XYZ file of C-alpha atoms in Angstrom:
299
model
C 95.109 107.324 64.200
C 98.897 107.075 64.470
C 98.648 106.335 68.184
C 96.021 103.644 67.618
C 98.164 102.034 64.922
C 101.138 101.954 67.256
C 99.072 100.527 70.109
C 97.536 97.863 67.898
C 100.903 96.496 66.831
C 102.187 96.740 70.402
C 99.230 94.753 71.747
C 99.948 91.987 69.240
C 103.626 91.919 70.168
C 103.006 91.755 73.919
C 100.230 89.179 73.483
C 102.632 86.862 71.653
C 105.002 87.031 74.612
C 102.329 86.571 77.298
C 98.611 86.797 76.411
C 97.475 87.342 80.014
C 95.481 90.615 80.029
C 97.266 92.092 83.053
C 100.645 91.384 81.460
C 99.650 92.997 78.138
C 98.300 96.060 79.940
C 101.486 96.444 81.977
C 103.572 96.310 78.820
C 101.416 98.953 77.151
C 101.715 101.198 80.190
C 105.487 100.867 80.151
C 105.558 101.840 76.482
C 103.168 104.754 77.017
C 105.371 106.286 79.700
C 108.532 106.225 77.590
C 109.509 109.322 75.560
C 107.832 110.402 73.385
C 104.822 109.778 75.601
C 101.561 108.700 73.960
C 98.231 110.315 74.696
C 95.894 108.788 77.267
C 94.233 105.646 75.896
C 91.339 103.542 77.146
C 91.389 99.845 76.362
C 89.463 96.679 77.142
C 91.638 93.645 76.433
C 90.029 90.200 76.574
C 91.027 86.616 75.839
C 88.528 83.824 75.137
C 89.117 80.062 75.336
C 86.544 78.374 73.070
C 87.317 74.957 74.576
C 86.168 75.965 78.067
C 84.137 79.131 77.473
C 86.379 81.032 79.895
C 87.294 84.674 79.367
C 90.013 86.731 81.059
C 90.033 90.495 80.734
C 91.446 93.769 81.998
C 89.771 97.144 81.583
C 91.774 100.373 81.415
C 89.111 103.064 81.651
C 86.999 101.669 78.802
C 83.195 101.186 78.658
C 82.324 97.707 79.974
C 81.496 94.729 77.800
C 77.880 93.570 77.641
C 76.858 89.922 78.038
C 73.544 88.899 76.442
C 71.715 85.661 77.276
C 68.138 84.447 77.112
C 67.626 85.929 80.588
C 68.593 89.457 79.524
C 71.731 91.593 79.355
C 74.320 92.177 82.080
C 77.496 94.220 82.196
C 80.827 92.446 82.272
C 81.744 93.170 85.873
C 85.224 93.463 87.294
C 87.380 96.267 88.609
C 88.301 99.013 86.149
C 91.854 100.374 86.145
C 92.950 103.852 85.003
C 93.533 104.442 81.274
C 96.865 103.501 79.745
C 99.605 106.025 80.533
C 97.777 107.787 83.391
C 98.714 106.049 86.641
C 102.235 106.042 88.046
C 102.229 102.380 89.060
C 100.933 100.750 85.891
C 99.060 98.105 87.922
C 96.116 96.560 86.089
C 93.537 94.220 87.581
C 92.620 91.036 85.707
C 89.144 89.499 86.008
C 87.530 86.353 84.685
C 84.125 84.973 83.749
C 82.502 81.982 82.082
C 80.423 82.306 78.920
C 77.731 79.656 78.759
C 76.781 78.071 75.442
C 74.757 80.469 73.292
C 75.965 83.604 75.108
C 76.558 86.792 73.112
C 79.325 89.199 74.147
C 79.388 92.784 72.871
C 82.499 94.995 72.964
C 82.454 98.523 71.548
C 84.141 101.911 71.486
C 82.757 104.839 73.465
C 81.604 106.525 70.254
C 78.610 104.171 70.362
C 77.268 105.510 73.681
C 78.907 108.884 74.339
C 77.306 112.170 73.267
C 78.284 115.709 74.194
C 74.681 116.609 74.995
C 74.215 113.798 77.550
C 76.150 111.825 80.127
C 77.836 108.612 79.055
C 75.723 106.805 81.651
C 72.625 107.728 79.651
C 74.174 106.102 76.586
C 75.116 103.000 78.559
C 71.608 102.718 79.985
C 70.111 102.950 76.509
C 72.484 100.300 75.158
C 71.608 97.982 78.061
C 67.899 98.430 77.408
C 68.214 97.808 73.681
C 70.281 94.644 74.187
C 67.667 92.848 76.287
C 66.089 91.054 73.330
C 69.130 90.259 71.198
C 70.214 86.900 72.645
C 68.892 84.868 69.700
C 69.145 87.477 66.946
C 71.712 86.957 64.162
C 74.929 88.835 64.902
C 74.772 91.021 61.792
C 71.260 92.041 62.775
C 72.435 92.801 66.328
C 75.063 95.204 64.998
C 72.685 96.820 62.507
C 69.965 97.325 65.111
C 72.306 98.824 67.704
C 73.887 101.197 65.208
C 70.527 102.280 63.834
C 69.069 102.938 67.269
C 72.042 104.531 69.004
C 73.193 106.677 66.085
C 69.759 107.818 64.939
C 70.271 111.352 66.246
C 72.718 112.252 63.479
C 76.462 112.173 62.826
C 78.643 111.180 65.771
C 81.796 112.959 66.877
C 83.884 109.857 67.545
C 84.723 106.581 65.865
C 82.301 103.704 66.384
C 83.389 100.068 66.358
C 81.527 96.933 67.458
C 82.939 93.481 68.166
C 80.375 90.749 68.799
C 81.111 87.165 69.839
C 78.583 84.359 70.316
C 79.523 81.026 71.828
C 78.291 77.938 70.030
C 75.233 76.210 71.426
C 75.804 72.713 72.840
C 72.351 71.464 71.845
C 73.058 69.747 68.547
C 72.227 72.850 66.502
C 73.745 72.864 63.006
C 77.174 74.406 62.569
C 77.889 76.854 59.736
C 81.347 78.216 58.889
C 81.972 80.734 56.104
C 85.606 81.838 55.865
C 88.201 82.833 53.247
C 89.773 79.879 51.443
C 93.137 80.450 53.072
C 95.483 77.897 54.673
C 95.493 79.968 57.886
C 91.834 79.178 58.598
C 92.197 75.382 58.493
C 93.266 75.171 62.136
C 90.271 77.254 63.238
C 87.902 75.110 61.178
C 89.325 71.963 62.743
C 88.905 73.352 66.262
C 85.323 74.486 65.619
C 84.275 71.139 64.099
C 85.973 69.236 66.940
C 84.027 71.170 69.568
C 80.791 70.679 67.651
C 81.368 66.917 67.311
C 82.134 66.644 71.008
C 78.899 68.458 71.857
C 77.047 66.181 69.424
C 78.151 63.140 71.444
C 80.838 61.686 69.175
C 83.597 59.692 70.857
C 87.284 60.512 70.442
C 87.886 57.869 67.762
C 84.996 59.073 65.605
C 85.971 62.714 66.128
C 89.519 62.055 64.956
C 88.453 60.251 61.800
C 85.707 62.710 60.868
C 88.165 65.575 61.342
C 90.603 63.922 58.953
C 87.921 63.523 56.274
C 86.656 67.091 56.739
C 90.212 68.419 56.761
C 91.031 66.729 53.462
C 87.960 68.261 51.806
C 88.776 71.721 53.167
C 92.407 71.440 52.133
C 91.337 70.552 48.587
C 89.302 73.777 48.420
C 92.260 75.845 49.580
C 94.670 74.197 47.128
C 92.545 73.738 44.023
C 89.335 75.798 43.956
C 90.498 79.331 43.259
C 94.073 79.390 42.048
C 95.552 82.801 42.823
C 92.113 84.407 43.184
C 90.357 85.007 46.484
C 87.407 82.827 47.390
C 85.347 81.445 50.236
C 85.165 78.097 51.999
C 81.926 76.980 53.632
C 81.509 74.110 56.057
C 78.139 72.921 57.349
C 77.656 70.180 59.921
C 74.385 68.735 61.191
C 73.293 65.814 63.342
C 70.465 63.987 61.547
C 68.955 60.706 62.777
C 72.065 59.813 64.753
C 74.451 60.537 61.874
C 76.836 63.398 61.281
C 76.465 65.073 57.897
C 79.261 67.430 56.874
C 79.212 69.500 53.696
C 82.194 71.446 52.335
C 81.490 73.987 49.582
C 83.370 76.398 47.353
C 82.381 78.715 44.504
C 85.491 78.207 42.411
C 86.751 76.153 39.488
C 89.242 73.478 40.416
C 92.606 73.538 38.701
C 93.809 70.337 37.005
C 95.956 68.262 39.345
C 99.682 68.486 38.766
C 101.496 65.217 38.095
C 103.515 65.262 41.310
C 101.819 62.711 43.495
C 99.145 63.246 46.114
C 95.456 63.189 45.307
C 94.625 60.731 48.108
C 92.379 63.065 50.087
C 89.023 61.856 48.772
C 90.134 58.224 48.930
C 90.928 58.758 52.595
C 87.569 60.429 53.164
C 85.798 57.454 51.522
C 87.629 55.110 53.898
C 86.680 57.076 57.008
C 83.076 58.066 56.228
C 80.069 55.934 55.335
C 79.305 57.996 52.258
C 81.081 60.723 50.304
C 79.440 62.515 47.392
C 81.187 65.106 45.199
C 79.018 67.449 43.140
C 80.566 69.903 40.691
C 79.011 72.619 38.565
C 79.273 76.205 37.392
C 78.512 77.438 40.923
C 81.404 75.494 42.465
C 82.020 72.140 44.115
C 80.248 70.494 47.055
C 81.569 67.531 49.031
C 78.855 65.895 51.171
C 79.966 63.321 53.755
C 77.979 61.225 56.204
C 78.858 58.974 59.113
C 76.771 57.438 61.888
C 78.079 57.990 65.375
C 77.348 54.397 66.422
C 79.125 52.475 63.640
C 82.059 51.514 65.844
C 85.756 51.746 65.263
C 85.656 50.466 61.692
C 83.688 52.892 59.476
């Protein structure tokens, strides 16, 4: 546990300097070979660019990632390097791939597939077989089903962790975001809504203005809905009859506005969207906004 904690912080530090997988791996190897030397560690390090769907990864002796699509499941190919701290050279190979829209990527620790009574290949084969029909299954259900099936033989001897990523579909499907009401998530919300609007066929001018309106509603939730308490922020977007409908929800109680200026967010949203409706109640506040994608430059 101490080694994993040290490696986790080291990965973050090296990734801030240079996120390229081969560079991060080389830095970890250099650390692992310095006194006091760490124990051998396997690691799969991967970066994902949601704008392009491209992934870059390096594998240091770790079980391979699994890519699930409507056509079945395939292993994330690419050359595997020795575990961290084993080789003398510290040379790690970097590979790349493209994740199409709607693709599901599964990463996991070896505790999911490794058993003392069988070869690890048997566990990998069983995982591959189970994953064939999970392309369109909700991610929580994917995790639950894999854990239930692969761990059904009783307690395991090693830690089990799953990390599942699914790329957004570019077919106009509704977008749903459910995140903590924290200022740190606003950038991620903006990026996700921008990609969805682009896939929905909105032009750059409409995207920019819709993002401003959505951003103001989300910022109001972060600033006013929960006070010092923790809470959630939900964003839903759908394309209905040629119009974008965006709904921002919270489950909090808004604090009274301080007399220090501001308060222009909803006015700005009204100016940029065709309709803005605010509904408040005991269950929270909902801001519903609508704008046609063909209304031109002046909403």
